[in-house]
Amino acid sequence: MNNLITKNIIRFIFLVLFQVFILNNIQLFGHLNPYLYILFILLLPLETPRWLLLVLAFILGFSIDYLSNTIGLNIAASVFIAFLRPVIIRLISQKTELGSGVYIGIRDMGLKWFFLYTAILVLSHHLILFYLEIFRFTDFFVTLNRATLSFLFTMILIFISQYLFHSSKK
Amino acid sequence: MRYFFAFLKKYNVFFLFVILETIAFILMANSQNYHGSIIIKSTSQFSGSLNLAYTNMADYFGLKKINESLMHENANLKNSPIYIAISDSVNTKEPYNYIGARVVLNSTHKPSNYLMLNKGIKDDIKIDMGVVSENGIVGTVIEVSENYCLVMSVLNENSKISAKIKKNNQLVNIVWNKIDYMRGVLTDIPTHLQLLYGDSIITSGYSLVYPEGILIGTIESYNNVPGKSLNTAIIKFASDFNSLIFVYIISSLQKEEQLKLIEGIENE
């Protein structure tokens, strides 16, 4: 249990620093920006109570906002997907898959489940983030384009990280 | 009352969600008003020093590029009339003072972009001072803390710069198209003017923020729409906003005097 908490704290710190200092400086084709930091919310243990999910998402969003001078934006988007997460998990999984001791990841849940789960949550996060950032609907398709391309970019990073960090363990 | 508490208990997660989202939206609404961004002011002390530590590290890998840009600028300075004037007569009173600063934080891909520089109140930086790079203008100081200042970049939907066309001194305004960090939009061009590819756009000097004659960019495309009283054109910025390292903050020595005059008119 303690091990699990330490692991999540390390993951939190690593993802925040990686996001702010490396990914925020990457702007492919001018304005594409991946947001890998929400992987922290996606990978929290299945047993995490819903209120804790929300509070952790708030802290995560706040840390990102604080370090990149975008007050409130990332909080709104990450709290929203933390709220959505249990709903999505209930929707896409059979009862037998959710036993105790199961971790969220390709290894335990299978590629198809994990892909569906991350795709829905990452896409909702990106759409909210990009539309809140621009705060109007006049450039609707430009923003949609940005959100979708950044979404693909984030998904690729999530899958790379899955194979890098989680495949070698038994 | 009992039912009320039962109701709260049943939907407590939802309420927590609503409360947290409300906080986020309040924070966002407050920061939209960029002059009143108290949060940015109070947080920039810590996040500024963290970002500075990072840039110091990143600097190490960019030394070659920094060297080149400094060398380039040195060469330009030696050729410029200002340099010759200063070396000719020490008594020449330059109405503008340039303060060198290092970019600590920069963005170019958002609808509202800001830069953070490592100069603040202790270096006599004040709100509304202009910021330029060695190639052209960069933005305006909008917030100052003890050691840092926040600059609204030209790449910002709230930015509007008074400029003029170099060849005929016609006044125009420059805004940003919110998409491309290399290009801006020139608005309010009288229809009788014909612009050509490569025409220079410089600062007008009327805004009291920038001195006159600093390069902003060059014309890239100009479309004459019949039936409109004012045309627009696309310009390519002279500064490369994505690779800013050193910039200069301009403090105008006679600004207070000029402002006093304007105030005098408005009060009458």
XYZ file of C-alpha atoms in Angstrom:
438
model
C 0.000 0.000 0.000
C 2.788 2.387 0.997
C 4.641 1.314 -2.066
C 1.647 2.284 -4.158
C 1.474 5.774 -2.636
C 5.197 6.405 -3.120
C 4.943 5.230 -6.711
C 2.095 7.634 -7.431
C 3.843 10.571 -5.760
C 6.964 9.950 -7.858
C 4.819 9.644 -10.968
C 3.084 12.926 -10.088
C 6.331 14.863 -9.670
C 7.904 13.344 -12.759
C 4.894 14.032 -14.995
C 4.500 17.641 -13.803
C 8.165 18.471 -14.365
C 8.232 16.621 -17.694
C 5.126 18.498 -18.840
C 6.235 21.963 -17.800
C 9.887 21.860 -18.760
C 9.949 19.566 -21.770
C 6.552 19.069 -23.384
C 5.435 22.703 -23.020
C 8.529 23.681 -24.971
C 7.692 21.331 -27.819
C 5.529 22.980 -30.426
C 5.317 20.717 -33.430
C 4.213 22.547 -36.571
C 3.868 25.803 -34.657
C 1.102 25.087 -32.188
C 0.762 21.401 -31.320
C 1.278 20.711 -27.667
C 0.923 17.261 -26.051
C -0.480 17.090 -22.510
C 0.924 13.904 -21.053
C 0.457 14.960 -17.422
C -3.109 13.595 -17.236
C -1.600 10.108 -17.399
C -1.341 10.522 -13.613
C -5.129 10.576 -13.259
C -5.589 7.783 -15.778
C -3.205 5.444 -13.937
C -4.455 5.991 -10.355
C -5.496 2.664 -8.755
C -9.021 1.407 -9.420
C -9.880 1.506 -5.702
C -9.233 5.267 -5.393
C -12.368 6.919 -3.933
C -14.081 9.381 -6.239
C -13.589 12.393 -3.965
C -9.852 11.680 -3.785
C -9.698 11.507 -7.592
C -11.222 14.971 -7.792
C -8.915 16.450 -5.137
C -5.811 14.928 -6.730
C -6.875 16.201 -10.163
C -7.304 19.659 -8.668
C -3.801 19.584 -7.164
C -2.369 18.284 -10.446
C -4.121 20.944 -12.520
C -3.056 23.627 -10.080
C 0.606 22.574 -10.224
C 0.606 22.668 -14.025
C -1.209 26.028 -14.109
C 1.089 27.494 -11.489
C 4.242 26.584 -13.364
C 3.046 27.578 -16.819
C 1.062 30.752 -15.959
C -2.318 29.515 -17.201
C -4.422 30.048 -14.116
C -7.455 27.730 -13.874
C -7.358 26.173 -17.351
C -5.711 22.876 -16.509
C -7.601 22.634 -13.209
C -10.940 22.764 -15.022
C -9.944 20.191 -17.625
C -8.316 17.679 -15.288
C -11.035 17.869 -12.606
C -13.552 17.168 -15.349
C -11.859 13.983 -16.539
C -11.337 12.859 -12.934
C -15.115 13.109 -12.575
C -15.644 11.268 -15.843
C -13.168 8.463 -15.146
C -15.327 6.138 -12.962
C -18.227 6.553 -15.379
C -16.098 5.515 -18.351
C -14.596 2.574 -16.451
C -18.084 1.315 -15.562
C -19.264 1.763 -19.149
C -16.517 -0.079 -20.981
C -15.633 -2.999 -18.703
C -17.227 -6.298 -17.780
C -17.585 -7.094 -14.052
C -15.037 -9.901 -14.149
C -12.257 -7.597 -15.316
C -12.347 -5.405 -12.240
C -11.116 -7.742 -9.496
C -8.850 -6.540 -6.708
C -5.145 -6.287 -7.378
C -5.743 -5.229 -10.949
C -3.809 -2.201 -12.144
C -4.829 0.041 -14.974
C -2.514 -0.527 -17.901
C -2.106 -2.525 -21.081
C -0.662 -5.488 -19.176
C -3.649 -6.061 -16.884
C -6.547 -4.715 -18.892
C -5.582 -5.556 -22.450
C -4.813 -3.311 -25.375
C -8.384 -2.763 -26.535
C -9.716 -1.771 -23.119
C -6.791 0.531 -22.404
C -6.990 2.186 -25.797
C -10.704 2.918 -25.461
C -10.275 4.172 -21.901
C -7.388 6.544 -22.623
C -8.821 7.729 -25.956
C -12.152 8.847 -24.454
C -10.604 10.593 -21.456
C -7.682 12.222 -23.267
C -9.935 13.486 -26.050
C -12.418 15.026 -23.594
C -9.559 16.626 -21.695
C -8.009 18.130 -24.824
C -11.300 19.437 -26.214
C -12.125 21.165 -22.921
C -8.632 22.555 -22.548
C -8.357 23.972 -26.058
C -11.856 25.434 -26.164
C -11.518 27.009 -22.714
C -8.175 28.436 -23.724
C -9.580 30.221 -26.760
C -12.935 30.840 -24.988
C -15.074 31.381 -28.051
C -16.476 29.423 -30.948
C -15.454 31.666 -33.841
C -12.329 29.660 -34.656
C -14.226 26.420 -34.116
C -12.495 24.269 -36.732
C -9.008 25.645 -36.147
C -9.334 24.761 -32.469
C -10.829 21.361 -33.275
C -7.882 20.673 -35.519
C -5.407 21.697 -32.836
C -7.153 19.600 -30.192
C -7.322 16.501 -32.397
C -3.697 16.623 -33.515
C -2.473 17.244 -29.964
C -4.694 14.354 -28.859
C -2.966 11.987 -31.312
C 0.401 13.213 -30.095
C -0.530 12.627 -26.431
C -1.883 9.149 -27.219
C 1.375 8.172 -28.916
C 3.339 9.343 -25.855
C 1.036 7.433 -23.490
C 1.517 4.200 -25.428
C 5.276 4.684 -25.647
C 5.389 5.226 -21.876
C 3.275 2.104 -21.306
C 5.692 -0.065 -23.252
C 8.739 1.621 -21.708
C 7.798 1.421 -18.042
C 5.297 -1.368 -17.635
C 6.155 -4.177 -20.002
C 9.296 -5.468 -18.320
C 7.627 -6.222 -14.994
C 6.571 -9.873 -14.623
C -33.380 18.854 7.050
C -32.628 15.155 7.400
C -33.534 14.639 3.800
C -31.310 17.503 2.842
C -28.308 15.873 4.520
C -29.169 12.520 3.014
C -29.302 14.222 -0.346
C -25.922 15.867 0.227
C -24.410 12.556 1.296
C -25.713 10.775 -1.753
C -24.398 13.330 -4.201
C -21.333 14.569 -2.299
C -18.932 13.667 -5.093
C -20.970 15.647 -7.552
C -20.976 18.671 -5.241
C -17.233 18.445 -4.756
C -16.902 18.348 -8.545
C -19.050 21.448 -8.956
C -17.145 23.319 -6.229
C -13.724 22.518 -7.726
C -14.844 23.472 -11.236
C -16.273 26.726 -9.897
C -12.927 27.555 -8.286
C -11.214 26.863 -11.598
C -13.579 29.130 -13.498
C -13.260 31.946 -10.963
C -9.468 31.725 -11.233
C -9.722 31.763 -15.006
C -12.102 34.715 -15.095
C -9.778 36.713 -12.849
C -6.728 36.016 -14.958
C -8.505 37.081 -18.165
C -8.214 40.615 -16.871
C -4.481 40.749 -17.324
C -3.898 44.013 -15.492
C -5.484 42.660 -12.346
C -3.783 39.291 -12.327
C -2.852 39.252 -8.664
C -2.302 35.532 -8.771
C 0.326 35.750 -11.467
C 2.038 38.461 -9.472
C 2.125 36.504 -6.251
C 3.137 33.224 -7.826
C 5.773 34.476 -10.187
C 8.317 34.738 -7.350
C 8.524 30.988 -6.878
C 7.699 29.723 -10.336
C 10.002 32.382 -11.742
C 12.983 31.128 -9.773
C 12.197 27.514 -10.698
C 11.952 28.479 -14.352
C 15.182 30.452 -14.064
C 16.987 27.378 -12.755
C 15.705 25.454 -15.748
C 16.693 28.141 -18.264
C 20.130 28.370 -16.726
C 20.542 24.679 -17.423
C 19.085 24.949 -20.911
C 21.342 27.947 -21.591
C 24.340 25.757 -21.387
C 23.267 23.896 -24.480
C 22.452 27.080 -26.359
C 25.740 28.918 -25.796
C 26.729 28.783 -29.427
C 23.463 30.330 -30.550
C 23.684 33.061 -27.878
C 27.213 33.880 -28.976
C 26.150 34.220 -32.559
C 23.233 36.484 -31.754
C 25.419 38.705 -29.554
C 28.101 38.952 -32.201
C 25.506 39.853 -34.778
C 24.127 42.567 -32.582
C 27.536 43.995 -31.775
C 28.200 44.364 -35.450
C 24.874 46.111 -35.975
C 25.470 48.479 -33.077
C 28.839 49.586 -34.356
C 27.278 50.504 -37.675
C 24.270 52.285 -36.254
C 24.029 56.094 -36.229
C 23.272 56.070 -32.489
C 26.639 54.518 -31.716
C 28.418 57.031 -33.868
C 26.506 59.906 -32.286
C 27.352 58.764 -28.759
C 31.026 58.348 -29.505
C 31.064 61.756 -31.208
C 29.598 63.758 -28.391
C 29.278 62.365 -24.906
C 26.784 65.057 -24.013
C 24.088 63.817 -26.408
C 21.029 63.238 -24.268
C 19.338 60.049 -25.423
C 15.697 60.156 -24.338
C 15.568 56.359 -24.106
C 17.385 53.968 -21.825
C 17.877 50.307 -22.790
C 17.979 47.686 -20.031
C 19.134 44.206 -21.054
C 17.080 41.263 -19.755
C 16.976 37.510 -20.060
C 13.816 35.661 -21.140
C 12.854 33.225 -18.386
C 9.522 31.983 -19.713
C 8.059 32.307 -23.176
C 5.155 30.940 -25.172
C 4.056 31.379 -28.770
C 1.262 28.844 -29.310
C -1.523 30.193 -27.108
C -4.167 32.789 -27.993
C -2.624 35.065 -25.335
C 1.123 34.786 -25.035
C 3.295 36.227 -22.284
C 7.008 36.358 -21.537
C 8.684 36.536 -18.172
C 11.959 38.470 -17.869
C 14.502 38.441 -15.061
C 14.271 42.162 -14.313
C 11.848 43.663 -11.811
C 11.136 46.507 -9.415
C 14.705 46.518 -8.141
C 15.906 47.268 -11.687
C 13.436 50.159 -12.010
C 11.158 48.327 -14.409
C 7.681 49.863 -14.575
C 4.393 48.867 -16.169
C 3.939 49.947 -19.830
C 7.604 49.921 -20.748
C 8.330 48.554 -24.231
C 10.394 45.431 -24.883
C 12.443 44.844 -28.050
C 14.842 42.198 -29.301
C 17.831 42.860 -31.511
C 15.617 42.284 -34.563
C 12.394 44.067 -33.718
C 9.713 44.689 -31.143
C 8.569 42.037 -28.670
C 5.879 43.409 -26.341
C 4.919 45.594 -23.387
C 5.512 45.133 -19.651
C 2.174 44.546 -17.906
C 3.141 43.317 -14.450
C 6.219 43.765 -12.257
C 7.299 41.844 -9.164
C 10.454 42.239 -7.077
C 12.794 40.330 -9.401
C 10.724 39.548 -12.492
C 8.387 41.216 -14.913
C 5.653 39.863 -17.138
C 5.495 41.034 -20.743
C 2.438 40.882 -22.968
C 3.890 39.679 -26.233
C 2.834 41.058 -29.618
C 1.421 37.539 -30.044
C -1.535 38.295 -27.810
C -5.163 38.884 -28.701
C -5.160 42.006 -26.504
C -2.126 43.486 -28.198
C -2.538 46.366 -30.609
C 0.477 48.337 -31.742
C 0.537 51.727 -33.336
C 2.837 51.526 -36.362
C 3.601 53.306 -39.572
C 4.628 52.399 -43.070
C 8.238 53.422 -43.471
C 8.085 54.689 -47.052
C 5.205 57.152 -46.612
C 4.694 57.565 -42.832
C 1.041 56.447 -42.980
C -0.278 55.346 -39.573
C -1.590 51.784 -39.228
C -2.292 49.307 -36.437
C -0.868 45.846 -35.927
C -2.734 42.950 -34.343
C -2.052 39.208 -34.257
C -3.965 36.533 -36.159
C -3.798 34.142 -33.139
C -2.465 31.219 -35.146
C 0.959 31.785 -36.609
C 3.742 33.118 -34.401
C 5.615 34.448 -37.423
C 2.858 36.577 -38.933
C 0.645 39.452 -37.861
C -2.140 41.480 -39.423
C -1.839 45.096 -40.454
C -5.201 46.846 -40.114
C -6.615 50.293 -40.924
C -4.713 50.823 -44.185
C -6.316 53.607 -46.259
C -7.437 52.193 -49.628
C -5.531 54.651 -51.770
C -2.233 53.202 -50.571
C -0.489 50.512 -52.544
C 1.787 48.254 -50.521
C 4.445 46.019 -52.003
C 5.980 42.795 -50.815
C 8.860 43.595 -48.472
C 7.778 47.108 -47.430
C 9.005 47.813 -43.878
C 6.614 48.540 -41.026
C 8.137 50.448 -38.109
C 6.921 51.765 -34.763
C 5.263 55.165 -34.893
C 6.627 56.472 -31.609
C 3.219 57.974 -30.785
C 2.275 55.437 -28.137
C 5.059 56.596 -25.762
C 6.005 52.926 -25.319
C 8.472 52.404 -28.142
C 10.831 54.941 -29.677
C 10.117 55.792 -33.280
C 11.546 53.685 -36.081
C 11.992 50.233 -34.542
C 11.329 47.519 -37.120
C 8.192 45.443 -36.563
C 8.091 43.411 -39.751
C 7.782 43.422 -43.503
C 4.740 43.113 -45.759
C 4.117 39.607 -46.997
C 0.785 39.876 -48.765
C -1.667 42.665 -49.392
C -5.173 42.303 -50.711
C -7.147 45.239 -51.917
C -10.828 44.537 -51.297
C -12.976 46.841 -53.422
C -15.740 48.661 -51.554
C -14.045 48.724 -48.168
C -12.744 51.924 -46.680
C -9.819 50.316 -44.858
C -7.726 47.378 -46.026
C -5.669 44.774 -44.196
C -2.352 43.130 -45.000
C -0.298 40.257 -43.619
C 3.151 41.049 -42.235
C 6.024 38.808 -41.278
C 7.459 39.750 -37.880
C 11.099 40.755 -37.695
C 11.566 39.069 -34.295
C 11.589 35.303 -34.115
C 9.369 34.968 -31.052
C 10.104 31.293 -30.686
C 13.815 31.719 -30.044
C 14.070 34.859 -27.914
C 16.965 34.751 -25.465
C 18.050 38.303 -24.667
C 15.751 41.303 -24.977
C 15.926 44.984 -24.070
C 13.437 46.841 -21.904
C 13.056 50.451 -23.003
C 12.522 53.102 -20.397
C 11.649 56.501 -21.779
C 13.311 59.286 -19.805
C 10.864 61.920 -20.980
C 7.704 59.881 -20.736
C 6.478 61.503 -17.538
C 6.925 64.912 -19.039
C 4.960 63.872 -22.139
C 2.213 62.233 -20.082
C 1.865 65.387 -18.001
C 1.250 67.411 -21.138
C -1.455 65.011 -22.344
C -3.075 65.023 -18.926
C -3.162 68.801 -19.030
C -5.228 68.712 -22.229
C -7.617 66.086 -20.949
C -8.308 67.963 -17.750
C -9.349 71.116 -19.509
